[in-house]
Structure formats: structure tokens, C-alpha cells
Amino acid sequence: MAQQTEQSEHRSLYPPTEPYETGFLKVTDIHTLYYEQSGNAAGNPVLFVHGGPGGGTSPKDRCFFDPAVYRIILFDQRGSGKSTPAAELKENTTWNLVEDIETLRKQLGVEKWVVFGGSWGSTLALTYAESHPSRVKALVLRGVFTLRRRELEWFYEGKGADMLFPDYWEDYINFIPVVERGAVMDAYYRRLTSEDEQTRIEAAKRWSTWEMATSHLYINEEKVKKAEEEAVWAQQFARIECHYFVHGGFLKSPNQLIDDVDKIRHIPATIVQGRYDIVCPMDTAWQLHKRWPEAEFHITADAGHNAQEPATRSRLLDATDKYKHL
């Protein structure tokens, strides 16, 4: 049953912790992945799957997990964060990333782990779990995203989100000539893959600013500033996102992740969804919930898309506590 969360007191993240190991894992001739481990080296393994794609990890991501109990594993997906080469699109598909997770699992000697992912991280977590269900102890999913065409058009093609944030939408859409606005993602992809560096950078900043501005219930100016000023990060985020989105996430069918949920219905799971999520609207999480009634489903009543919004953060912490002794 859906549980709508309305509470006046919210939980804080676990205290910051430093990695006890960092490393780089070469997965192809082109790509090398950054990974790290923190918390309890002998503890319950948990894999944090970051969003975007292209978003990369940050130290705060470790803090969703009790460091006394969890062996906390973070990695930057191909082209993201500290992985190299930055913003590289070659050999960069969903299935490459699923294979990378398995390679990392074997490299670290993990038999099974809890998998935690939000936004695109929920997409990749679902894809991985449906591909390797025997390796997943539990799933924690937030801001569910399955790359159905309807989801992409709502946010990037002027089919809904533009009416809620018309001011920021103008900055995003005005970069594209009117004649190309029938396929906005394709138009951005041409510019994000341009031979001209300044064209790539400007396109990346416009794309990333639009997403950062809409990712919170209340606009987070710090995130908007990051998109506007950090050219390397903006290119990682925008180029890789757009690459995945114009290719339908490289999924076998538009509804694959929801259609294949029977493969994982036996796995304990918690889904947390912001009621006012503009980036990944609640309909997707709702459709997944209907196909997967065994999973615990929480609607946070006063939250948008971001994991750090108080009600969402609290429910995610409750979920990781629930699974820490599996």
C-alpha cells in the first residue's frame, strides 16, 4: 500500500566518513572507473548508484548508510565524476554499465549487496537487478525513472514541465532554433557532440541548468550555479544524459524495466517518490508500484526530485536502516 509521508521532524544524514580504500578499475581500453569503499570493511555491502547518467558521486552519498554496519561502495560510471576519460560517449551504454557493476562486484569479492539508486540511479539499479537478481539482497529506489518516451518528452521536449518552470524553460529552449524544436533532444545532441568546444560547453550549461533548477521543490541556487559555472561537470552531465536519452536508454523495449519486474518481485525493496517531482514525475513510480505491490512504497508529500529534501532523505535513511542486517 502507498504510504504518504507527512511529518514535522526529519532525520539527518549519518556523519561524514572517509574512504578506507579508493581505486581505479580499467574496464575497457577506453574507460577506467573510479571506486571507493568506506564504513565497515567487514560489514553488509551496499552499492550506491548515482544519477544522471553523468552525475558522478559525492562524499555526501556515503552518508545515507550507517558506517558502523555497512561496507559502503561508490563508483563513478563511465565518463562521470573521477572516471576517465571525462564525458566520453564511446562504449557507453546501459548494458556496459550493468557489466561494469558485475566487474566491480567480482573485483571487490562481494557475493550479494544492497543496491541503492535514485533518478537515473534507479534505472540502472533496476536494470542491474533484473539482469542479476541473485546478486541483489535488497533495493532502495528514489525518483523512479524508466526512460519511457512519455517521461523524456514531459521534461525535455516541452510536453509539461515547461509550463511549471517557464522562466528556466526559455533559457533552455531559446538555445535551439525554432526550426529544430520539433525534436529538442536531438537538437541538443548535435550541439553536445559538436566539433566546436564552445558550442559543446554552452549547450551543456543550458541543459544542466534546466535540470538543476527543476530538481528541488524550492529552487536550489547552489545547484544552478554549479551547472552555470562548472564546464567539465556540465559536459559530463549533459553529454552523457543526452546520449542515453536520444537512444532510449539502449533498452530492449520502451517499457522493459516495468515489464520485467516479475524477475525481482521476490527481492525486498523500498521505493521513495516525491509527490512534486518534476524531473521524474510520480506516474512512473506509481506504475512500478502497481506491478510490484510487494515493494514498500512511500510518497513524500512535501518533496520534489532531490534525495536531500528532508522527507525524502528521512525515508531513504529508514530504508537503509531496514536492510542493514540482511
mmCIF file of C-alpha atoms in Angstrom:
data_model
loop_
_atom_site.group_PDB
_atom_site.id
_atom_site.type_symbol
_atom_site.label_atom_id
_atom_site.label_comp_id
_atom_site.label_asym_id
_atom_site.label_seq_id
_atom_site.Cartn_x
_atom_site.Cartn_y
_atom_site.Cartn_z
ATOM 1 C CA MET A 1 0.000 0.000 0.000
ATOM 2 C CA ALA A 2 1.214 3.533 -0.759
ATOM 3 C CA GLN A 3 2.212 5.492 2.306
ATOM 4 C CA GLN A 4 2.210 9.287 2.047
ATOM 5 C CA THR A 5 4.755 10.804 4.396
ATOM 6 C CA GLU A 6 3.848 13.957 6.262
ATOM 7 C CA GLN A 7 5.944 14.682 9.321
ATOM 8 C CA SER A 8 7.352 17.726 11.066
ATOM 9 C CA GLU A 9 10.604 16.138 12.224
ATOM 10 C CA HIS A 10 13.111 14.734 9.754
ATOM 11 C CA ARG A 11 16.246 12.673 10.054
ATOM 12 C CA SER A 12 19.765 13.907 9.387
ATOM 13 C CA LEU A 13 22.312 12.054 7.332
ATOM 14 C CA TYR A 14 24.874 9.819 9.026
ATOM 15 C CA PRO A 15 28.109 11.677 9.896
ATOM 16 C CA PRO A 16 30.684 12.167 7.144
ATOM 17 C CA THR A 17 33.127 9.312 6.721
ATOM 18 C CA GLU A 18 36.311 8.989 4.697
ATOM 19 C CA PRO A 19 37.037 6.054 2.394
ATOM 20 C CA TYR A 20 39.355 3.344 3.648
ATOM 21 C CA GLU A 21 40.079 2.443 0.033
ATOM 22 C CA THR A 22 39.961 4.274 -3.290
ATOM 23 C CA GLY A 23 40.937 2.871 -6.640
ATOM 24 C CA PHE A 24 40.604 2.844 -10.391
ATOM 25 C CA LEU A 25 39.295 -0.150 -12.321
ATOM 26 C CA LYS A 26 40.092 -0.402 -16.027
ATOM 27 C CA VAL A 27 37.046 -1.918 -17.715
ATOM 28 C CA THR A 28 37.910 -1.349 -21.408
ATOM 29 C CA ASP A 29 40.785 0.031 -23.444
ATOM 30 C CA ILE A 30 38.957 3.383 -23.265
ATOM 31 C CA HIS A 31 37.287 3.525 -19.841
ATOM 32 C CA THR A 32 38.671 3.477 -16.302
ATOM 33 C CA LEU A 33 36.255 3.708 -13.359
ATOM 34 C CA TYR A 34 36.819 5.396 -10.016
ATOM 35 C CA TYR A 35 35.543 3.481 -6.984
ATOM 36 C CA GLU A 36 35.784 3.785 -3.228
ATOM 37 C CA GLN A 37 34.899 1.887 -0.063
ATOM 38 C CA SER A 38 34.046 3.372 3.325
ATOM 39 C CA GLY A 39 32.357 2.353 6.544
ATOM 40 C CA ASN A 40 32.808 -1.169 7.948
ATOM 41 C CA ALA A 41 35.167 -3.244 5.774
ATOM 42 C CA ALA A 42 33.594 -6.423 7.157
ATOM 43 C CA GLY A 43 30.055 -5.071 7.004
ATOM 44 C CA ASN A 44 26.991 -5.530 4.812
ATOM 45 C CA PRO A 45 27.932 -4.432 1.255
ATOM 46 C CA VAL A 46 25.823 -1.658 -0.260
ATOM 47 C CA LEU A 47 26.304 -0.176 -3.720
ATOM 48 C CA PHE A 48 25.367 3.462 -4.320
ATOM 49 C CA VAL A 49 24.326 4.018 -7.964
ATOM 50 C CA HIS A 50 24.480 7.685 -8.913
ATOM 51 C CA GLY A 51 22.131 9.598 -11.164
ATOM 52 C CA GLY A 52 22.365 11.445 -14.427
ATOM 53 C CA PRO A 53 23.645 9.443 -16.192
ATOM 54 C CA GLY A 54 26.787 11.504 -15.938
ATOM 55 C CA GLY A 55 26.183 12.954 -12.464
ATOM 56 C CA GLY A 56 29.007 11.252 -10.576
ATOM 57 C CA THR A 57 29.237 10.624 -6.835
ATOM 58 C CA SER A 58 29.965 12.970 -3.933
ATOM 59 C CA PRO A 59 31.077 12.471 -0.307
ATOM 60 C CA LYS A 60 27.505 13.110 0.918
ATOM 61 C CA ASP A 61 26.364 9.948 -0.859
ATOM 62 C CA ARG A 62 28.178 7.849 1.752
ATOM 63 C CA CYS A 63 26.031 9.390 4.465
ATOM 64 C CA PHE A 64 22.811 7.545 3.613
ATOM 65 C CA PHE A 65 24.287 4.447 5.251
ATOM 66 C CA ASP A 66 25.234 3.532 8.822
ATOM 67 C CA PRO A 67 29.048 3.351 8.600
ATOM 68 C CA ALA A 68 29.248 1.048 11.606
ATOM 69 C CA VAL A 69 27.231 -1.611 9.772
ATOM 70 C CA TYR A 70 27.571 -1.049 6.034
ATOM 71 C CA ARG A 71 30.510 -1.607 3.701
ATOM 72 C CA ILE A 72 29.710 1.440 1.545
ATOM 73 C CA ILE A 73 30.744 1.167 -2.114
ATOM 74 C CA LEU A 74 30.537 4.116 -4.507
ATOM 75 C CA PHE A 75 31.685 4.270 -8.120
ATOM 76 C CA ASP A 76 31.583 6.812 -10.918
ATOM 77 C CA GLN A 77 30.000 5.438 -14.089
ATOM 78 C CA ARG A 78 31.749 5.669 -17.456
ATOM 79 C CA GLY A 79 32.687 9.245 -18.301
ATOM 80 C CA SER A 80 31.379 10.554 -14.952
ATOM 81 C CA GLY A 81 32.974 12.067 -11.863
ATOM 82 C CA LYS A 82 36.571 10.904 -11.447
ATOM 83 C CA SER A 83 36.272 8.160 -14.064
ATOM 84 C CA THR A 84 38.207 8.701 -17.256
ATOM 85 C CA PRO A 85 38.032 9.895 -19.938
ATOM 86 C CA ALA A 86 35.549 12.551 -18.839
ATOM 87 C CA ALA A 87 32.276 12.803 -20.792
ATOM 88 C CA GLU A 88 33.305 10.011 -23.176
ATOM 89 C CA LEU A 89 30.355 8.574 -25.165
ATOM 90 C CA LYS A 90 32.083 5.692 -26.926
ATOM 91 C CA GLU A 91 31.363 2.269 -25.392
ATOM 92 C CA ASN A 92 28.947 3.943 -23.003
ATOM 93 C CA THR A 93 25.546 2.213 -22.803
ATOM 94 C CA THR A 94 23.278 0.897 -20.079
ATOM 95 C CA TRP A 95 24.483 -2.632 -20.765
ATOM 96 C CA ASN A 96 28.118 -1.567 -20.492
ATOM 97 C CA LEU A 97 27.294 -0.128 -17.052
ATOM 98 C CA VAL A 98 25.500 -3.304 -15.939
ATOM 99 C CA GLU A 99 28.606 -5.252 -16.944
ATOM 100 C CA ASP A 100 30.787 -2.752 -15.051
ATOM 101 C CA ILE A 101 28.798 -3.296 -11.861
ATOM 102 C CA GLU A 102 29.356 -7.033 -12.134
ATOM 103 C CA THR A 103 33.059 -6.482 -12.829
ATOM 104 C CA LEU A 104 33.311 -4.258 -9.749
ATOM 105 C CA ARG A 105 31.394 -6.778 -7.613
ATOM 106 C CA LYS A 106 33.826 -9.532 -8.563
ATOM 107 C CA GLN A 107 36.847 -7.249 -8.133
ATOM 108 C CA LEU A 108 35.767 -6.449 -4.564
ATOM 109 C CA GLY A 109 34.834 -10.023 -3.676
ATOM 110 C CA VAL A 110 31.183 -9.243 -2.956
ATOM 111 C CA GLU A 111 28.719 -12.144 -3.158
ATOM 112 C CA LYS A 112 25.492 -10.087 -2.840
ATOM 113 C CA TRP A 113 24.808 -6.473 -1.998
ATOM 114 C CA VAL A 114 22.094 -3.974 -1.230
ATOM 115 C CA VAL A 115 21.661 -1.667 -4.235
ATOM 116 C CA PHE A 116 20.611 1.969 -3.741
ATOM 117 C CA GLY A 117 19.798 4.282 -6.660
ATOM 118 C CA GLY A 118 17.841 7.447 -7.377
ATOM 119 C CA SER A 119 16.690 9.040 -10.638
ATOM 120 C CA TRP A 120 18.892 7.506 -13.380
ATOM 121 C CA GLY A 121 20.403 5.527 -10.499
ATOM 122 C CA SER A 122 17.012 3.837 -10.071
ATOM 123 C CA THR A 123 17.022 2.999 -13.799
ATOM 124 C CA LEU A 124 20.433 1.377 -13.626
ATOM 125 C CA ALA A 125 19.659 -0.334 -10.307
ATOM 126 C CA LEU A 126 16.513 -1.863 -11.806
ATOM 127 C CA THR A 127 18.326 -2.906 -14.977
ATOM 128 C CA TYR A 128 21.124 -4.491 -12.964
ATOM 129 C CA ALA A 129 18.754 -6.263 -10.563
ATOM 130 C CA GLU A 130 16.608 -7.625 -13.404
ATOM 131 C CA SER A 131 19.783 -8.860 -15.124
ATOM 132 C CA HIS A 132 21.430 -10.312 -11.986
ATOM 133 C CA PRO A 133 18.695 -10.878 -9.377
ATOM 134 C CA SER A 134 20.759 -13.451 -7.486
ATOM 135 C CA ARG A 135 23.304 -10.759 -6.628
ATOM 136 C CA VAL A 136 20.886 -8.292 -5.004
ATOM 137 C CA LYS A 137 19.894 -8.511 -1.322
ATOM 138 C CA ALA A 138 17.549 -5.513 -1.384
ATOM 139 C CA LEU A 139 16.763 -2.440 -3.468
ATOM 140 C CA VAL A 140 16.247 1.163 -2.382
ATOM 141 C CA LEU A 141 14.874 3.271 -5.252
ATOM 142 C CA ARG A 142 14.119 7.004 -5.328
ATOM 143 C CA GLY A 143 12.631 9.251 -8.016
ATOM 144 C CA VAL A 144 11.943 6.335 -10.328
ATOM 145 C CA PHE A 145 12.884 6.805 -13.978
ATOM 146 C CA THR A 146 12.446 4.187 -16.713
ATOM 147 C CA LEU A 147 13.162 6.212 -19.905
ATOM 148 C CA ARG A 148 9.725 5.726 -21.411
ATOM 149 C CA ARG A 149 9.291 8.238 -24.228
ATOM 150 C CA ARG A 150 6.500 9.934 -22.297
ATOM 151 C CA GLU A 151 8.861 10.661 -19.402
ATOM 152 C CA LEU A 152 11.512 12.165 -21.672
ATOM 153 C CA GLU A 153 9.079 14.308 -23.644
ATOM 154 C CA TRP A 154 7.478 15.645 -20.455
ATOM 155 C CA PHE A 155 10.788 17.112 -19.300
ATOM 156 C CA TYR A 156 12.944 17.775 -22.362
ATOM 157 C CA GLU A 157 10.511 18.311 -25.257
ATOM 158 C CA GLY A 158 8.063 20.879 -23.889
ATOM 159 C CA LYS A 159 5.288 18.423 -23.015
ATOM 160 C CA GLY A 160 4.581 19.503 -19.442
ATOM 161 C CA ALA A 161 7.496 20.586 -17.239
ATOM 162 C CA ASP A 162 7.939 23.739 -19.325
ATOM 163 C CA MET A 163 4.583 25.027 -18.057
ATOM 164 C CA LEU A 164 5.737 24.821 -14.439
ATOM 165 C CA PHE A 165 9.124 26.478 -14.965
ATOM 166 C CA PRO A 166 8.565 28.761 -17.991
ATOM 167 C CA ASP A 167 11.344 31.146 -16.943
ATOM 168 C CA TYR A 168 14.048 28.474 -16.898
ATOM 169 C CA TRP A 169 12.490 26.726 -19.883
ATOM 170 C CA GLU A 170 13.039 29.850 -22.000
ATOM 171 C CA ASP A 171 16.782 29.742 -21.314
ATOM 172 C CA TYR A 172 16.817 26.055 -22.282
ATOM 173 C CA ILE A 173 14.680 26.238 -25.426
ATOM 174 C CA ASN A 174 15.946 29.577 -26.780
ATOM 175 C CA PHE A 175 19.325 27.979 -27.436
ATOM 176 C CA ILE A 176 17.657 25.868 -30.143
ATOM 177 C CA PRO A 177 16.443 27.499 -33.399
ATOM 178 C CA VAL A 178 12.664 27.358 -33.884
ATOM 179 C CA VAL A 179 13.029 25.111 -36.935
ATOM 180 C CA GLU A 180 14.657 22.402 -34.763
ATOM 181 C CA ARG A 181 12.244 22.479 -31.830
ATOM 182 C CA GLY A 182 10.209 19.528 -33.068
ATOM 183 C CA ALA A 183 12.979 17.297 -31.668
ATOM 184 C CA VAL A 184 14.706 19.231 -28.903
ATOM 185 C CA MET A 185 16.836 16.396 -27.518
ATOM 186 C CA ASP A 186 18.170 15.611 -30.985
ATOM 187 C CA ALA A 187 18.990 19.289 -31.493
ATOM 188 C CA TYR A 188 20.861 19.418 -28.198
ATOM 189 C CA TYR A 189 22.687 16.177 -29.040
ATOM 190 C CA ARG A 190 24.042 17.705 -32.230
ATOM 191 C CA ARG A 191 25.437 20.611 -30.226
ATOM 192 C CA LEU A 192 26.696 18.499 -27.329
ATOM 193 C CA THR A 193 28.676 16.407 -29.816
ATOM 194 C CA SER A 194 29.820 19.380 -31.917
ATOM 195 C CA GLU A 195 33.426 19.719 -33.049
ATOM 196 C CA ASP A 196 33.367 23.220 -31.564
ATOM 197 C CA GLU A 197 34.218 23.240 -27.863
ATOM 198 C CA GLN A 198 32.366 26.463 -27.041
ATOM 199 C CA THR A 199 29.203 25.108 -28.651
ATOM 200 C CA ARG A 200 29.500 21.960 -26.537
ATOM 201 C CA ILE A 201 30.067 23.937 -23.356
ATOM 202 C CA GLU A 202 27.183 26.344 -23.921
ATOM 203 C CA ALA A 203 24.788 23.506 -24.757
ATOM 204 C CA ALA A 204 25.914 21.593 -21.664
ATOM 205 C CA LYS A 205 25.376 24.578 -19.383
ATOM 206 C CA ARG A 206 21.878 25.260 -20.771
ATOM 207 C CA TRP A 207 20.847 21.593 -20.478
ATOM 208 C CA SER A 208 22.287 21.177 -16.974
ATOM 209 C CA THR A 209 20.876 24.451 -15.652
ATOM 210 C CA TRP A 210 17.377 23.453 -16.735
ATOM 211 C CA GLU A 211 17.652 20.195 -14.829
ATOM 212 C CA MET A 212 19.262 21.652 -11.717
ATOM 213 C CA ALA A 213 16.629 24.413 -11.498
ATOM 214 C CA THR A 214 13.774 21.907 -11.534
ATOM 215 C CA SER A 215 15.269 19.255 -9.257
ATOM 216 C CA HIS A 216 14.043 20.659 -5.924
ATOM 217 C CA LEU A 217 10.680 21.665 -4.552
ATOM 218 C CA TYR A 218 12.322 25.052 -3.916
ATOM 219 C CA ILE A 219 14.988 26.079 -6.412
ATOM 220 C CA ASN A 220 18.468 25.327 -5.107
ATOM 221 C CA GLU A 221 20.600 28.254 -6.292
ATOM 222 C CA GLU A 222 23.829 26.435 -5.428
ATOM 223 C CA LYS A 223 22.990 23.624 -7.865
ATOM 224 C CA VAL A 224 22.001 26.107 -10.562
ATOM 225 C CA LYS A 225 25.295 27.948 -10.097
ATOM 226 C CA LYS A 226 27.239 24.690 -10.433
ATOM 227 C CA ALA A 227 25.570 23.988 -13.780
ATOM 228 C CA GLU A 228 26.281 27.511 -14.987
ATOM 229 C CA GLU A 229 29.928 27.635 -13.897
ATOM 230 C CA GLU A 230 31.471 24.147 -13.890
ATOM 231 C CA ALA A 231 32.077 23.405 -17.569
ATOM 232 C CA VAL A 232 33.650 19.953 -17.125
ATOM 233 C CA TRP A 233 30.869 18.703 -14.860
ATOM 234 C CA ALA A 234 28.174 20.222 -17.088
ATOM 235 C CA GLN A 235 29.600 18.424 -20.120
ATOM 236 C CA GLN A 236 29.786 15.103 -18.275
ATOM 237 C CA PHE A 237 26.210 15.502 -17.116
ATOM 238 C CA ALA A 238 24.615 16.864 -20.293
ATOM 239 C CA ARG A 239 26.546 14.918 -22.939
ATOM 240 C CA ILE A 240 26.072 11.546 -21.267
ATOM 241 C CA GLU A 241 22.423 12.187 -20.351
ATOM 242 C CA CYS A 242 21.505 13.303 -23.848
ATOM 243 C CA HIS A 243 23.452 10.397 -25.376
ATOM 244 C CA TYR A 244 21.409 7.925 -23.338
ATOM 245 C CA PHE A 245 18.102 9.678 -23.851
ATOM 246 C CA VAL A 246 18.233 10.021 -27.643
ATOM 247 C CA HIS A 247 18.989 6.289 -27.733
ATOM 248 C CA GLY A 248 16.084 5.345 -25.441
ATOM 249 C CA GLY A 249 18.473 4.258 -22.716
ATOM 250 C CA PHE A 250 19.625 1.429 -25.005
ATOM 251 C CA LEU A 251 16.792 -0.629 -23.521
ATOM 252 C CA LYS A 252 15.314 -3.529 -25.462
ATOM 253 C CA SER A 253 11.789 -2.076 -25.348
ATOM 254 C CA PRO A 254 10.287 1.208 -24.073
ATOM 255 C CA ASN A 255 8.578 -0.441 -21.107
ATOM 256 C CA GLN A 256 11.272 -3.022 -20.391
ATOM 257 C CA LEU A 257 12.019 -2.202 -16.768
ATOM 258 C CA ILE A 258 8.386 -2.311 -15.655
ATOM 259 C CA ASP A 259 7.544 -5.319 -17.849
ATOM 260 C CA ASP A 260 10.442 -7.315 -16.366
ATOM 261 C CA VAL A 261 9.683 -6.563 -12.731
ATOM 262 C CA ASP A 262 8.487 -10.145 -12.126
ATOM 263 C CA LYS A 263 12.178 -11.117 -12.150
ATOM 264 C CA ILE A 264 12.768 -9.155 -8.935
ATOM 265 C CA ARG A 265 9.466 -9.185 -7.057
ATOM 266 C CA HIS A 266 10.986 -11.585 -4.510
ATOM 267 C CA ILE A 267 13.706 -9.056 -3.596
ATOM 268 C CA PRO A 268 12.962 -6.811 -0.578
ATOM 269 C CA ALA A 269 12.581 -3.248 -1.817
ATOM 270 C CA THR A 270 11.621 0.280 -0.840
ATOM 271 C CA ILE A 271 10.515 2.933 -3.338
ATOM 272 C CA VAL A 272 10.541 6.600 -2.256
ATOM 273 C CA GLN A 273 8.908 9.160 -4.545
ATOM 274 C CA GLY A 274 8.473 12.909 -4.152
ATOM 275 C CA ARG A 275 4.881 13.948 -4.824
ATOM 276 C CA TYR A 276 6.065 17.081 -6.689
ATOM 277 C CA ASP A 277 8.962 15.549 -8.595
ATOM 278 C CA ILE A 278 9.165 17.483 -11.880
ATOM 279 C CA VAL A 279 12.190 15.678 -13.337
ATOM 280 C CA CYS A 280 10.826 12.155 -12.813
ATOM 281 C CA PRO A 281 7.071 12.575 -12.287
ATOM 282 C CA MET A 282 5.327 10.235 -9.884
ATOM 283 C CA ASP A 283 3.394 8.367 -12.582
ATOM 284 C CA THR A 284 6.426 6.169 -13.294
ATOM 285 C CA ALA A 285 6.895 5.162 -9.662
ATOM 286 C CA TRP A 286 3.133 4.580 -9.443
ATOM 287 C CA GLN A 287 3.153 2.249 -12.455
ATOM 288 C CA LEU A 288 6.077 0.349 -10.960
ATOM 289 C CA HIS A 289 4.285 0.143 -7.601
ATOM 290 C CA LYS A 290 1.176 -1.348 -9.237
ATOM 291 C CA ARG A 291 3.269 -4.033 -10.923
ATOM 292 C CA TRP A 292 5.305 -4.634 -7.757
ATOM 293 C CA PRO A 293 2.914 -4.444 -4.796
ATOM 294 C CA GLU A 294 5.332 -6.328 -2.541
ATOM 295 C CA ALA A 295 7.744 -3.369 -2.550
ATOM 296 C CA GLU A 296 7.291 -0.786 0.199
ATOM 297 C CA PHE A 297 6.127 2.443 -1.445
ATOM 298 C CA HIS A 298 6.397 5.897 0.119
ATOM 299 C CA ILE A 299 5.132 9.164 -1.365
ATOM 300 C CA THR A 300 6.859 12.115 0.271
ATOM 301 C CA ALA A 301 4.202 14.815 0.358
ATOM 302 C CA ASP A 302 6.459 17.877 0.511
ATOM 303 C CA ALA A 303 9.303 16.946 -1.836
ATOM 304 C CA GLY A 304 10.439 17.248 -5.426
ATOM 305 C CA HIS A 305 13.181 15.218 -7.081
ATOM 306 C CA ASN A 306 16.257 15.626 -4.918
ATOM 307 C CA ALA A 307 17.391 12.978 -2.435
ATOM 308 C CA GLN A 308 18.367 15.613 0.130
ATOM 309 C CA GLU A 309 14.885 17.089 0.555
ATOM 310 C CA PRO A 310 14.006 16.399 4.201
ATOM 311 C CA ALA A 311 11.086 13.970 3.879
ATOM 312 C CA THR A 312 12.742 12.002 1.094
ATOM 313 C CA ARG A 313 16.061 11.884 2.922
ATOM 314 C CA SER A 314 14.331 10.571 6.044
ATOM 315 C CA ARG A 315 12.548 7.785 4.187
ATOM 316 C CA LEU A 316 15.754 6.766 2.430
ATOM 317 C CA LEU A 317 17.580 6.570 5.757
ATOM 318 C CA ASP A 318 14.750 4.478 7.192
ATOM 319 C CA ALA A 319 15.072 2.146 4.211
ATOM 320 C CA THR A 320 18.824 1.653 4.526
ATOM 321 C CA ASP A 321 18.405 1.017 8.248
ATOM 322 C CA LYS A 322 15.754 -1.575 7.463
ATOM 323 C CA TYR A 323 18.109 -3.562 5.242
ATOM 324 C CA LYS A 324 21.380 -3.145 7.091
ATOM 325 C CA HIS A 325 21.324 -6.569 8.767
ATOM 326 C CA LEU A 326 20.280 -8.639 5.729
#
